Coordinates of C-alpha atoms in Angstrom, one line a residue:
M1 CA -11.6 29.3 -1.0
Y2 CA -8.7 26.8 -1.9
D3 CA -6.1 26.2 0.8
K4 CA -3.1 24.2 -0.6
D5 CA -2.1 23.0 3.0
R6 CA -5.4 21.9 4.5
G7 CA -9.1 21.9 3.9
K8 CA -10.3 24.6 6.4
G9 CA -13.8 25.4 5.2
D10 CA -16.7 24.2 7.2
G11 CA -17.8 21.8 4.5
A12 CA -14.3 20.2 4.4
V13 CA -14.2 20.0 8.2
I14 CA -17.6 18.2 8.3
L15 CA -16.6 15.8 5.6
R16 CA -13.3 15.0 7.2
D17 CA -15.1 14.2 10.6
R18 CA -17.7 12.1 8.7
I19 CA -15.0 10.1 6.8
I20 CA -13.0 9.3 10.0
R21 CA -16.3 8.2 11.7
D22 CA -17.0 5.9 8.8
L23 CA -13.7 4.1 9.3
D24 CA -15.4 2.3 12.1
S25 CA -17.7 0.7 9.6
I26 CA -14.8 -0.9 7.6
P27 CA -14.7 -4.7 8.4
S28 CA -11.8 -5.7 10.5
L29 CA -9.1 -8.1 9.1
P30 CA -9.7 -11.8 9.9
T31 CA -8.7 -12.8 13.5
A32 CA -6.0 -15.1 12.4
A33 CA -4.4 -12.4 10.2
I34 CA -4.4 -9.8 12.9
K35 CA -2.9 -12.2 15.5
T36 CA -0.3 -13.4 13.0
I37 CA 0.7 -9.7 12.2
R38 CA 1.1 -9.0 16.0
L39 CA 3.1 -12.2 16.5
L40 CA 5.4 -11.3 13.6
Q41 CA 6.3 -8.0 15.3
D42 CA 7.8 -10.0 18.2
T43 CA 11.3 -11.0 17.3
E44 CA 11.2 -13.9 19.8
V45 CA 8.0 -15.6 18.4
S46 CA 8.3 -19.3 17.8
I47 CA 7.5 -21.0 14.6
A48 CA 5.1 -23.4 16.6
E49 CA 3.0 -20.4 17.9
L50 CA 2.8 -19.0 14.4
A51 CA 1.8 -22.3 12.9
R52 CA -1.0 -22.7 15.6
T53 CA -2.4 -19.3 14.8
I54 CA -2.4 -19.7 11.1
E55 CA -3.9 -23.2 11.1
Y56 CA -7.1 -21.8 12.6
D57 CA -7.8 -20.0 9.2
P58 CA -8.3 -22.6 6.3
S59 CA -7.8 -19.9 3.6
L60 CA -4.7 -18.5 5.1
T61 CA -3.3 -22.1 5.5
T62 CA -4.2 -22.9 1.8
N63 CA -2.5 -19.7 0.5
L64 CA 0.6 -20.3 2.7
L65 CA 1.0 -23.9 1.4
H66 CA 0.4 -22.7 -2.3
L67 CA 3.1 -20.0 -2.0
A68 CA 5.6 -22.3 -0.2
N69 CA 5.2 -24.9 -3.0
S70 CA 5.4 -22.4 -5.9
A71 CA 8.1 -22.4 -8.5
Y72 CA 9.3 -18.9 -7.2
F73 CA 10.7 -20.6 -4.1
G74 CA 12.3 -23.2 -6.2
A75 CA 10.3 -25.9 -4.5
S76 CA 12.1 -29.2 -5.1
R77 CA 10.0 -31.1 -2.7
Q78 CA 6.3 -30.6 -1.8
I79 CA 5.5 -29.8 1.7
D80 CA 2.2 -30.2 3.4
S81 CA 2.5 -28.5 6.9
V82 CA 2.2 -25.0 8.0
R83 CA 5.4 -25.3 10.0
Q84 CA 7.4 -26.3 7.0
A85 CA 6.0 -23.6 4.9
I86 CA 6.9 -21.0 7.5
I87 CA 10.4 -22.3 7.5
R88 CA 10.7 -22.3 3.7
L89 CA 9.2 -18.8 3.3
G90 CA 10.8 -17.0 6.2
T91 CA 9.1 -14.4 8.3
N92 CA 9.4 -11.6 5.9
N93 CA 7.6 -13.4 3.1
L94 CA 5.1 -14.8 5.6
F95 CA 4.2 -11.2 6.7
R96 CA 3.7 -10.2 3.0
L97 CA 1.5 -13.2 2.4
V98 CA -0.7 -12.7 5.5
V99 CA -1.2 -9.0 4.6
A100 CA -2.0 -9.8 1.0
S101 CA -4.5 -12.6 2.0
A102 CA -6.2 -10.3 4.4
V103 CA -6.4 -7.2 2.2
V104 CA -7.1 -8.8 -1.2
P105 CA -11.0 -8.9 -0.6
L106 CA -10.9 -5.1 0.0
A107 CA -8.3 -4.2 -2.7
H108 CA -10.0 -6.4 -5.4
Q109 CA -13.4 -4.5 -5.3
P110 CA -14.2 -1.7 -7.7
V111 CA -13.3 1.7 -6.5
R112 CA -16.0 3.9 -8.1
G113 CA -14.8 7.3 -7.0
Y114 CA -11.4 6.7 -8.7
D115 CA -13.0 5.0 -11.7
L116 CA -11.1 1.8 -11.0
S117 CA -12.7 -1.5 -12.0
A118 CA -12.4 -4.7 -9.8
G119 CA -8.8 -5.7 -9.3
E120 CA -7.2 -2.5 -10.8
L121 CA -6.2 -1.1 -7.4
W122 CA -4.6 -4.4 -6.3
I123 CA -2.6 -4.7 -9.6
H124 CA -1.3 -1.2 -9.1
S125 CA -0.4 -2.0 -5.5
I126 CA 1.6 -5.1 -6.6
A127 CA 3.3 -3.1 -9.3
V128 CA 4.4 -0.4 -6.9
A129 CA 5.7 -3.0 -4.4
L130 CA 7.6 -4.9 -7.1
C131 CA 9.0 -1.6 -8.7
S132 CA 10.1 -0.4 -5.3
D133 CA 12.0 -3.6 -4.7
L134 CA 13.6 -3.6 -8.1
M135 CA 14.5 0.0 -7.8
R136 CA 16.2 -0.6 -4.5
A137 CA 18.2 -3.4 -6.0
E138 CA 19.2 -1.4 -9.0
L139 CA 20.4 1.5 -6.8
G140 CA 22.3 -0.8 -4.4
L141 CA 20.2 0.5 -1.5
S142 CA 19.7 -1.4 1.8
T143 CA 16.0 -1.0 3.0
P144 CA 14.1 -2.5 5.8
S145 CA 11.8 -5.5 5.2
F146 CA 8.6 -3.5 5.7
M147 CA 9.1 -1.7 2.4
F148 CA 7.4 -4.2 0.2
T149 CA 4.3 -4.4 2.5
S150 CA 4.1 -0.7 2.9
A151 CA 4.0 -0.4 -1.0
L152 CA 1.3 -3.1 -1.2
L153 CA -0.9 -1.0 1.2
H154 CA 0.1 2.5 0.1
N155 CA -3.3 3.2 -1.6
I156 CA -5.6 1.3 0.8
G157 CA -7.2 4.6 1.7
K158 CA -8.7 4.9 -1.8
V159 CA -10.9 1.9 -1.0
V160 CA -12.5 4.0 1.7
L161 CA -12.8 7.4 -0.1
G162 CA -13.6 5.8 -3.4
N163 CA -16.7 4.1 -2.1
C164 CA -18.1 6.9 0.1
E165 CA -21.4 8.0 -1.6
Y166 CA -21.1 11.6 -0.3
V167 CA -17.6 12.1 -1.8
E168 CA -17.8 13.7 -5.2
P169 CA -14.6 12.8 -7.3
Q170 CA -15.6 15.2 -10.1
K171 CA -15.4 18.1 -7.6
I172 CA -12.0 17.1 -6.5
L173 CA -10.8 16.7 -10.0
D174 CA -12.2 20.1 -11.0
M175 CA -10.4 21.6 -8.1
A176 CA -7.1 19.9 -9.2
V177 CA -7.5 21.1 -12.8
S178 CA -8.7 24.6 -12.0
H179 CA -6.0 25.3 -9.4
N180 CA -3.3 23.3 -11.1
V181 CA -2.7 21.1 -8.0
S182 CA -2.2 17.4 -7.5
F183 CA -5.2 15.2 -6.9
D184 CA -4.2 14.6 -3.3
E185 CA -3.9 18.3 -2.7
A186 CA -7.4 18.7 -4.1
E187 CA -8.7 15.9 -1.9
L188 CA -7.3 17.7 1.1
A189 CA -8.9 21.1 0.1
V190 CA -12.4 19.5 -0.6
L191 CA -12.5 16.9 2.0
G192 CA -10.2 18.1 4.7
I193 CA -8.3 14.7 4.4
D194 CA -6.7 12.8 1.6
H195 CA -6.6 9.0 0.8
A196 CA -3.0 8.7 2.3
E197 CA -4.2 9.9 5.7
V198 CA -7.3 7.8 5.5
G199 CA -5.2 4.8 4.7
A200 CA -2.9 5.5 7.7
L201 CA -5.9 5.9 10.1
L202 CA -7.4 2.6 8.8
L203 CA -4.1 0.7 9.3
D204 CA -3.8 2.1 12.8
R205 CA -7.2 0.8 13.7
W206 CA -6.0 -2.6 12.3
N207 CA -2.9 -2.4 14.6
F208 CA -0.4 -2.4 11.9
P209 CA 3.3 -1.6 12.7
Q210 CA 3.9 2.2 12.9
N211 CA 6.7 2.1 10.3
I212 CA 4.2 0.8 7.6
I213 CA 1.6 3.3 8.8
E214 CA 4.1 6.2 8.3
V215 CA 5.0 5.2 4.8
V216 CA 1.3 5.1 3.8
R217 CA 0.6 8.4 5.5
W218 CA 3.5 10.2 3.7
H219 CA 3.8 8.5 0.4
H220 CA 2.6 11.6 -1.5
Y221 CA 4.5 14.0 0.7
P222 CA 8.0 12.4 1.3
N223 CA 9.5 15.8 2.2
N224 CA 7.1 16.3 5.1
Y225 CA 8.3 13.2 6.8
P226 CA 10.9 14.2 9.4
D227 CA 12.9 11.0 9.6
E228 CA 14.8 8.7 7.2
K229 CA 13.0 9.0 3.9
I230 CA 14.5 6.1 1.8
V231 CA 11.5 3.8 1.9
I232 CA 9.0 6.7 1.4
D233 CA 11.1 8.0 -1.5
L234 CA 11.1 4.6 -3.2
V235 CA 7.4 4.0 -2.7
H236 CA 6.6 7.5 -3.8
V237 CA 8.7 7.5 -6.9
S238 CA 7.5 3.9 -7.8
D239 CA 3.9 5.0 -7.4
N240 CA 4.4 7.8 -9.9
L241 CA 6.2 5.7 -12.3
C242 CA 3.6 3.0 -12.3
M243 CA 0.8 5.6 -12.7
K244 CA 2.6 7.1 -15.8
T245 CA 2.8 3.7 -17.5
G246 CA -0.9 3.2 -16.9
I247 CA -0.8 0.5 -14.4
G248 CA -4.0 0.8 -12.3
I249 CA -4.5 4.4 -13.5
G250 CA -7.8 6.0 -12.3
V251 CA -9.5 9.4 -12.6
D252 CA -6.6 10.8 -10.5
G253 CA -3.7 9.2 -12.5
L254 CA -2.6 12.2 -14.4
K255 CA -2.9 14.6 -11.5
H256 CA -0.1 13.4 -9.3
R257 CA 3.4 14.9 -9.1
V258 CA 6.7 13.3 -8.4
S259 CA 8.9 14.9 -5.8
Q260 CA 12.1 16.2 -7.5
E261 CA 13.8 16.0 -4.0
S262 CA 13.0 12.3 -3.8
L263 CA 14.5 11.8 -7.3
S264 CA 17.6 13.7 -6.2
R265 CA 18.0 11.7 -3.0
L266 CA 17.7 8.3 -4.8
K267 CA 20.0 9.6 -7.6
L268 CA 17.6 8.0 -10.0
S269 CA 18.6 8.3 -13.6
T270 CA 16.2 8.0 -16.6
D271 CA 18.0 4.8 -17.7
I272 CA 17.6 3.1 -14.4
A273 CA 13.9 4.1 -14.1
E274 CA 13.2 2.7 -17.5
H275 CA 15.1 -0.5 -16.7
V276 CA 13.1 -0.8 -13.5
L277 CA 9.8 -0.4 -15.2
I278 CA 10.7 -3.0 -17.8
G279 CA 11.5 -5.5 -14.9
T280 CA 8.2 -4.5 -13.2
M281 CA 6.1 -5.3 -16.2
E282 CA 8.0 -8.5 -16.9
N283 CA 7.5 -9.8 -13.4
L284 CA 4.0 -8.3 -12.6
S285 CA 2.0 -11.3 -13.8
D286 CA 4.0 -13.9 -11.8
F287 CA 3.9 -11.7 -8.6
R288 CA 0.2 -11.0 -9.1
N289 CA -0.5 -14.7 -9.2
M290 CA 1.5 -15.5 -6.1
L291 CA 0.0 -12.7 -4.1
N292 CA -3.6 -13.6 -5.2

């Protein structure tokens, strides 16, 4: 029996419990990345302490210097120290880079259950982050710095569900079609959990900031979030716009619904949406290269 609010059948409850248990088998983020993420949550952290932590990870150090010396930051002079790179990038961009560097190995792999080939999920994630930021600018909105990172991570739960051998995507899709509901609602009915909640639980295990976890958790259900919705609205609408243009579209792509309340709260016109999407497509390649 289909329940649009929650998978309550015995099978769904069993699957939900199994999926949550399996989160413990997902590899943790690199130690340097976890420590840097924690340090960046401290407004009093020193550049010296950040630099010492990052320098323990050769890959992270390489990525940091590459980004700091990229044309995007108008690098007129090459820098060769982590400390200088942090100063040039600033803590917001540093946070984005650390998250991207840590998550790329997961997000780049094929996601079989959603019929996404290697790299497609990451391309979609970058597109949604970029689209959210461009939409914010076009609408003249002021948003917290965690929005971009939240958008990058909004579908991280798909990596888990999409690679569970016992999760049957065709059964979920059949439920979505036969009951005329969105794919995430069908996930909930069949599995007792959807990819948004799985992603939030995974980020909680990785000790990510709560504000990022909440955006990931509610990006398909912005109206269910009880507090300020602007970031969730932007990520939710951007996710749907990018899906409709075919960016990183998987088996679920045509079975998601945009919240009319989110569109209304954002006062998003068709003209602005089209302009934002054009900008997203024009900038996607550059941002993809930077965050890779």
